XYZ file of C-alpha atoms in Angstrom:
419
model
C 0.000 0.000 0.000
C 1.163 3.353 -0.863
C 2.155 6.134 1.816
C -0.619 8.497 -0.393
C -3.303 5.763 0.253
C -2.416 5.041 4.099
C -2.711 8.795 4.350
C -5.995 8.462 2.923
C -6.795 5.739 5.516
C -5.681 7.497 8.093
C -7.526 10.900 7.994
C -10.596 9.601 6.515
C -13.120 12.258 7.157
C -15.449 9.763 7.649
C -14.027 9.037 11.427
C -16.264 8.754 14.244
C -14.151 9.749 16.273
C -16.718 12.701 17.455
C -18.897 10.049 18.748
C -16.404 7.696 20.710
C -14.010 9.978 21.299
C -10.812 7.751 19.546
C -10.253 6.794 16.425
C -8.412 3.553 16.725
C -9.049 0.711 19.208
C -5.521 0.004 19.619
C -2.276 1.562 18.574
C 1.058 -0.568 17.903
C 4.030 1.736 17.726
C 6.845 -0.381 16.373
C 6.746 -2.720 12.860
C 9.654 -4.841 13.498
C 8.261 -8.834 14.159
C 7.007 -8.383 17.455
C 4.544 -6.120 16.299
C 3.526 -6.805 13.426
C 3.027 -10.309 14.923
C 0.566 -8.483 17.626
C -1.195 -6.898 14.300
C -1.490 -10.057 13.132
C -2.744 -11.827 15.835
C -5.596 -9.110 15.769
C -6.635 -9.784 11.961
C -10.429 -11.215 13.206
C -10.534 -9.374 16.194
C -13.259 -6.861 15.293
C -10.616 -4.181 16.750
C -9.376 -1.030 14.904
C -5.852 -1.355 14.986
C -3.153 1.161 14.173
C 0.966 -0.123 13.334
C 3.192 2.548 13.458
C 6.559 2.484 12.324
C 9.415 4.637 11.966
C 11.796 3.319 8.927
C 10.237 2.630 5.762
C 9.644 -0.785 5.014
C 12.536 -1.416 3.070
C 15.364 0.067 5.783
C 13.523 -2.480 8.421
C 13.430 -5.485 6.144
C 17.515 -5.116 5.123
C 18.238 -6.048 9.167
C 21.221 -8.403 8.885
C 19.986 -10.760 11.813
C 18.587 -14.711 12.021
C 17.261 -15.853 14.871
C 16.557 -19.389 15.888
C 12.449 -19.817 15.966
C 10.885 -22.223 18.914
C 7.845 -24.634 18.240
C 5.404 -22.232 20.113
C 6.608 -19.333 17.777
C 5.831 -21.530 14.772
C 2.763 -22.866 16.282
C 1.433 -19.241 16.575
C 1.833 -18.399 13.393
C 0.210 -21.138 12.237
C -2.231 -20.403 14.429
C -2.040 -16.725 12.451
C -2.160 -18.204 9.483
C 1.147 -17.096 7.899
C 3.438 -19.823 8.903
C 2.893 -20.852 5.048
C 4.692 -18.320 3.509
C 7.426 -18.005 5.895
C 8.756 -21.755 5.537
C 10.283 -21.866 2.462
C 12.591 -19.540 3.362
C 13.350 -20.874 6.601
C 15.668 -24.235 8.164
C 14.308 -26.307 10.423
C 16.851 -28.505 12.954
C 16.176 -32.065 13.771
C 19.054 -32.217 16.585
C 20.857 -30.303 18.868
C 24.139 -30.591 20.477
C 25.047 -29.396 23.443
C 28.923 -29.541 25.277
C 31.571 -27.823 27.296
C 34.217 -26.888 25.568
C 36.655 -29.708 25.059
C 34.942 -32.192 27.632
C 33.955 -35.021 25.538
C 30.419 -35.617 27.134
C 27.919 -33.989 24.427
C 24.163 -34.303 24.800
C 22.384 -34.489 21.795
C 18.877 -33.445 21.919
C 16.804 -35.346 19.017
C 12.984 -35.057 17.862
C 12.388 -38.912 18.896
C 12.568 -37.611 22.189
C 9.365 -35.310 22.250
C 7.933 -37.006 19.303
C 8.013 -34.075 16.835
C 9.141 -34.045 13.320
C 11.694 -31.448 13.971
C 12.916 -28.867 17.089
C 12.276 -25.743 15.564
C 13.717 -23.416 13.053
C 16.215 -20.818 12.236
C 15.251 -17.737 9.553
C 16.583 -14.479 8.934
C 14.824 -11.203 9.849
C 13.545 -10.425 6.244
C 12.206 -14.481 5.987
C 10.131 -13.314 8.909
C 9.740 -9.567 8.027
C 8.347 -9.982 4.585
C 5.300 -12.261 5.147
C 4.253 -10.298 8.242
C 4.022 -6.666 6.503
C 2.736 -8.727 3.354
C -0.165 -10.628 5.921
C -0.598 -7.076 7.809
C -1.240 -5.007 4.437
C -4.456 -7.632 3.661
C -5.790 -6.855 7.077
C -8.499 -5.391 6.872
C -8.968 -3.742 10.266
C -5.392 -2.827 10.797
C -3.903 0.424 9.199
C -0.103 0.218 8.389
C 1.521 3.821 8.587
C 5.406 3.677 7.375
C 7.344 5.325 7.619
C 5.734 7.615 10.676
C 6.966 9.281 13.938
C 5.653 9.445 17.473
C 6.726 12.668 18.751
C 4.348 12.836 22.172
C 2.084 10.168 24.267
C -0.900 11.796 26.911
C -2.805 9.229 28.922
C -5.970 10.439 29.650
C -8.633 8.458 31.803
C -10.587 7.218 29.055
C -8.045 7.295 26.334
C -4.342 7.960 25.099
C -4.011 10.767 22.641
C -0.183 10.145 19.899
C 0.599 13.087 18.453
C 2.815 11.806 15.482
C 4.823 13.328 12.004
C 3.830 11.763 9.034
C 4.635 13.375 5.418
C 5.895 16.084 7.113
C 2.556 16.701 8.998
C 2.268 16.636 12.877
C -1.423 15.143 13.732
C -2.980 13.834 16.880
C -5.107 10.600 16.763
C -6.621 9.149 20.138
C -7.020 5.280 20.943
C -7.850 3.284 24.039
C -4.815 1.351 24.456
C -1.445 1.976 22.961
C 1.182 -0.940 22.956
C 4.986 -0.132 23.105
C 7.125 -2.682 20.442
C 9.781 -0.233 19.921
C 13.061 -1.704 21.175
C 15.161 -2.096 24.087
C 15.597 1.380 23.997
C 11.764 2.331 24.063
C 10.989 5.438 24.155
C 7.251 4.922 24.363
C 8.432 3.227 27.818
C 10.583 5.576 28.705
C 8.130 8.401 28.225
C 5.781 6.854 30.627
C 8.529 6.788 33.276
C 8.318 3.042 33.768
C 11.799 1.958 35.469
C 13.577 -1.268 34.609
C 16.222 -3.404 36.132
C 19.403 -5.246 35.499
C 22.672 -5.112 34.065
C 25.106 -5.094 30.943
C 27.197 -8.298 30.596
C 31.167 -8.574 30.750
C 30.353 -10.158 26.834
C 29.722 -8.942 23.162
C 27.971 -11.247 20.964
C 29.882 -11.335 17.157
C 27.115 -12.940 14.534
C 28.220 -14.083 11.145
C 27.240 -16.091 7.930
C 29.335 -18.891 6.976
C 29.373 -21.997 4.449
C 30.809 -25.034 5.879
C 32.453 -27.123 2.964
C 30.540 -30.396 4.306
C 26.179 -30.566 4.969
C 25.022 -29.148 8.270
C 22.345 -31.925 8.295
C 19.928 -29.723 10.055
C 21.991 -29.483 13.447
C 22.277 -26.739 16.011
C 24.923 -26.774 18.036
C 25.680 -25.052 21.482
C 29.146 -25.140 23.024
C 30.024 -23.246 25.765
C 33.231 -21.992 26.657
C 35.153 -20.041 29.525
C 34.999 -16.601 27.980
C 31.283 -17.558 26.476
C 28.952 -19.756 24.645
C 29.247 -20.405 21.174
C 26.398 -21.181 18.598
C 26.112 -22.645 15.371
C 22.375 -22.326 13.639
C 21.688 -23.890 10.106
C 19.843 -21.833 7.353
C 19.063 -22.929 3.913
C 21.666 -23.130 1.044
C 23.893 -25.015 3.283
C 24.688 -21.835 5.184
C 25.085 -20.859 9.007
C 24.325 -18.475 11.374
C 27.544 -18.166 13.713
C 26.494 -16.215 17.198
C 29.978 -15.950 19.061
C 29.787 -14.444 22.887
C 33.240 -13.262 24.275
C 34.357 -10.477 26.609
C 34.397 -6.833 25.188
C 37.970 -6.511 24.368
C 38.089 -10.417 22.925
C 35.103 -9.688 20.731
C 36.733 -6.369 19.453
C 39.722 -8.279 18.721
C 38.250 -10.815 17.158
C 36.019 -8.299 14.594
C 39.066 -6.596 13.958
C 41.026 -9.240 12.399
C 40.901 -9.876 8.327
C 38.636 -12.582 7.006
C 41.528 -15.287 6.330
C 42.502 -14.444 10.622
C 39.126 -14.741 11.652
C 38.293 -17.640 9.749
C 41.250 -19.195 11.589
C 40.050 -18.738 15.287
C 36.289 -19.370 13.900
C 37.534 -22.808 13.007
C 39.141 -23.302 16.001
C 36.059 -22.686 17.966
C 33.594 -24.419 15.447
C 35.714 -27.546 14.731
C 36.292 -29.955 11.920
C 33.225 -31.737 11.268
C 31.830 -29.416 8.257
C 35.078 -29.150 6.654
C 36.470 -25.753 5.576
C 34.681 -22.627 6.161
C 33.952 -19.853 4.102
C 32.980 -16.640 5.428
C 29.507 -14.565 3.956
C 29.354 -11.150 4.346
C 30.405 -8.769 7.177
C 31.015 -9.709 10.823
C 28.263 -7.554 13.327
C 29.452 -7.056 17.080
C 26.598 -6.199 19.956
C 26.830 -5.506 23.666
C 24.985 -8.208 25.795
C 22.570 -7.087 28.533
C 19.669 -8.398 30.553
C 16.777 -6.254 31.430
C 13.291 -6.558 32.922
C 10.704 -3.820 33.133
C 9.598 -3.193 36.385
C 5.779 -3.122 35.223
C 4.721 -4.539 31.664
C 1.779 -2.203 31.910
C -0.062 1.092 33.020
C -3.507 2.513 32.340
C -3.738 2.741 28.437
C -0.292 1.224 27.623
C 1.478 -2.338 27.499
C 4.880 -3.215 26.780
C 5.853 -6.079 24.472
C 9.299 -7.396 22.877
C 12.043 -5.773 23.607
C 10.689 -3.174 24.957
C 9.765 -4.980 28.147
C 12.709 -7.426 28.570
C 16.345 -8.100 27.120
C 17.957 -11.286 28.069
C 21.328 -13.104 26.929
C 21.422 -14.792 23.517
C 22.119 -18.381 25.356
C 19.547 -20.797 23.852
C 17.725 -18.044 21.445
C 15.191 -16.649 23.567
C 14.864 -13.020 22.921
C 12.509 -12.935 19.577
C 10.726 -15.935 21.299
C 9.659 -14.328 24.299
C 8.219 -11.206 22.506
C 6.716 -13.697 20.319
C 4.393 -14.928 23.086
C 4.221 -11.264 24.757
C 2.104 -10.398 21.183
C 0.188 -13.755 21.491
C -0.386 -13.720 25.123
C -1.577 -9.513 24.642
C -3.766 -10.626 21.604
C -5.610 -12.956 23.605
C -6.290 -11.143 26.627
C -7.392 -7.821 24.860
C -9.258 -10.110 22.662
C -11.317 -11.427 24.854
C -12.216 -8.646 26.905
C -13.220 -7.051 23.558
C -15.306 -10.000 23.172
C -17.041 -9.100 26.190
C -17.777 -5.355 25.602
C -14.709 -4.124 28.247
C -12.423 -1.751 27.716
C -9.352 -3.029 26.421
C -7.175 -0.237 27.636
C -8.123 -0.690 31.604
C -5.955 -1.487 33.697
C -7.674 -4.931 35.130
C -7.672 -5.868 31.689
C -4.112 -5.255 31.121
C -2.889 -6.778 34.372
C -4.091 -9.964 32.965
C -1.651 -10.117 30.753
C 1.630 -8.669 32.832
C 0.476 -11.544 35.351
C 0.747 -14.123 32.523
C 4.246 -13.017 30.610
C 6.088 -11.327 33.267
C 6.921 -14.456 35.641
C 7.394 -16.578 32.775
C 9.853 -13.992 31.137
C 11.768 -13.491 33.804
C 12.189 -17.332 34.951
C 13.585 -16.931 31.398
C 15.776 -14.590 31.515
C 16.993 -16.465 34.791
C 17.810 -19.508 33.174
C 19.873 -17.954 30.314
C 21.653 -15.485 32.821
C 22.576 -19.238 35.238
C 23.836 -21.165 31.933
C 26.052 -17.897 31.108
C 27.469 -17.442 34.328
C 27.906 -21.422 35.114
C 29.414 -22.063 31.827
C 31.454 -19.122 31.079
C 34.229 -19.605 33.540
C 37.031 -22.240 35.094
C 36.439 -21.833 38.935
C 36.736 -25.743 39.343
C 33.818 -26.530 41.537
C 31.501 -25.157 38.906
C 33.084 -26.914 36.615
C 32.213 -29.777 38.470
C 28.635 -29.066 38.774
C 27.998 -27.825 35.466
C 29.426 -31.368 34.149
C 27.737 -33.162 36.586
C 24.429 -31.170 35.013
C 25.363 -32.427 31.378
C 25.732 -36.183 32.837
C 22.903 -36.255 34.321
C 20.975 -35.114 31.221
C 22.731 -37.595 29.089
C 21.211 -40.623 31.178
C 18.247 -38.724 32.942
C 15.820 -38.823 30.183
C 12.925 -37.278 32.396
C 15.096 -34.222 32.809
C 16.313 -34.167 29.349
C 13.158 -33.940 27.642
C 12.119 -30.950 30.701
C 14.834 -29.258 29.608
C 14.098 -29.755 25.528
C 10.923 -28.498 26.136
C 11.904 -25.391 28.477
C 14.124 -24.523 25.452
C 11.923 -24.674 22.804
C 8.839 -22.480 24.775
C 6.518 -26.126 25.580
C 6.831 -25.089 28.953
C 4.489 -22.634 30.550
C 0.943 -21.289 29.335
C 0.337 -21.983 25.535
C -1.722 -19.286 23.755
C -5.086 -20.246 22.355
C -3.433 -19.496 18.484
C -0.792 -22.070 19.069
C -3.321 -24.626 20.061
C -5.785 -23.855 16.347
């Protein structure tokens, strides 16, 4: 849809606003996955929705990033309905590997042990991207405005009045609940003055595309070392997603070597059993942090993705847990539309901070304990932490607890991953 025709959509003189006092049911400010996912999830709803977002479509789709997708993610899109068109461009992994370093004890995590044909996938951003703004432009009841800028939030009792720049033009629209999906840094949070807590990591994550010489058989591997754990995700073409934690000064090192240097300690990390490696594209570096929001809501606003938690890229949880944030949100407000309540109350929105928060954070707990048991060589955590990986070798009880904590089967499903 053109930026001339969402104008048109969205200053339709035909808005009754005069007689409810909003024009939109619900505003999303933020069109990266998260929400668009929430749009989405609305499609039936009978709810007005708004997505704003700041770059224009083609700036937010070029993200260099791939993320590994759980079975709960791919079960709610199915549930959306646009699961379809994202899996041909998407790997799926039948078996995951899991050691310390150069202790010979691996524990191999295959589908026969939860009885699914695979574990879950691995796509890049625009794999994921694409479908969503295609699946959110056919919607009717959701209005995509990008690119667009909030430049002011005011919560009122009844509803929350945006004043954004589009097209050069500063307008006001009102709504009764607006939903922050715009990043770690969100200033839609911010704004409100909610507070959050927790801490920057020692590490920087390095992510990279490579092409092993030899098949990657649809295997994800997790080793963990002393200075930080090391992934390796398949994609399609026979290519991988390398996600490399080390300490600051390590991982600056590291990106600052040439290609034919880098390649070197890659190998030395990643191993023999693909064969030579050949490097695609540029190297990216991040800083690693955890972060919770001290309240996922307030009257007339909820926080989702990123905006509402950070946690280390151990295991891949970070895309997954805003994943169910939209899911979780699209049910709840769902429902008490359903019921002729006002989605933007704060009894409605409590609803869902009481379902996501706990379960976020025991999340970001677990991938904080495997960072800080497995990235260093004090010897009676070394002990324990091998101990851990016997046990799950020979335990299968614990194994398959700990498969299915990984992969989001633990904790409360959504109603779309269950259609």
């Amino acid at each position: 849809m053109a930026l001339a025709e969402l104008n048109q959509t969205f200053y339709s003189p035909q808005t009754t606003s005069d007689k409810r006092g909003y024009e939109y049911d619900l505003v999303i400010v933020g069109g990266g996955i998260v929400g668009l996912t929430l749009a989405s999830a609305l499609k039936d709803s009978g709810l007005s929705v708004l997505l704003i977002e700041a770059k224009v479509a083609s700036a937010a789709v070029a993200k260099g990033q791939a993320y590994a997708i759980h079975m709960l993610s791919s079960l709610i899109y199915q549930g959306i309905g646009v699961w379809d068109k994202m899996l041909p461009e998407i790997a799926k992994y039948c078996r995951v590997r899991l050691s310390d370093a150069d202790y010979p004890g691996v524990v191999e995590f295959v589908t026969d042990d939860i009885g699914t044909p695979e574990l879950g996938y691995v796509a890049e951003h625009q794999a994921l991207l694409e479908p969503l703004q295609e699946f959110v432009r056919n919607c009717a009841n959701v209005t995509y405005l990008c690119p667009a800028e909030v430049i002011k939030t005011q919560y009122q009792q009844d509803i929350v009045a945006i004043d954004i720049k589009v097209a050069g033009e500063l307008r006001t629209i009102k709504s009764k609940l607006l939903v922050a999906a715009d990043g770690s840094r969100s200033p839609i949070r911010q704004a409100a003055g909610i507070k959050t807590s927790g801490w920057k990591y020692w590490q920087s994550c390095i992510v990279a595309f490579v092409k092993p010489e030899k098949p990657h058989n649809n295997t994800a591997y997790e080793r963990f070392w002393s200075s930080g754990p090391f992934a390796i995700l398949p994609l399609p073409g026979n290519r991988c997603r390398i996600v490399w934690t080390a300490p600051h000064e390590e991982a600056k090192a590291l990106c600052a070597l040439d290609d034919e240097q880098f390649l070197k300690e890659l190998t030395r990390r990643y191993g023999n059993q693909m064969g030579k490696l050949e490097l695609l594209g540029d190297r990216f570096i991040f800083p690693v942090q955890l972060m919770q929001s001290d309240r996922y809501v307030l009257p007339r606003l909820a926080l989702i993705g990123d905006a509402a938690h950070n946690c280390h890229p151990v295991g891949g949880q970070g895309l997954n847990l805003g994943i169910r944030d939209a899911a979780a949100l699209a049910q709840v407000i769902q429902a008490a539309h359903n019921k002729g309540k006002d989605i933007g109350e704060m009894q409605i929105l409590k609803r869902y901070e009481r379902w996501r928060k706990l379960e976020n954070l025991t999340i970001l707990g677990f991938t904080d304990l495997l960072d800080r048991m497995f990235s260093n060589n004090f010897l009676p955590v070394v002990v324990v932490r091998r101990l851990g990986l016997w046990l799950l070798q020979r335990v299968p009880m614990l194994k398959v607890f700990m498969l299915k904590l990984m992969i989001g089967l633990k904790g409360r499903t959504p109603e779309l991953a269950k259609r």
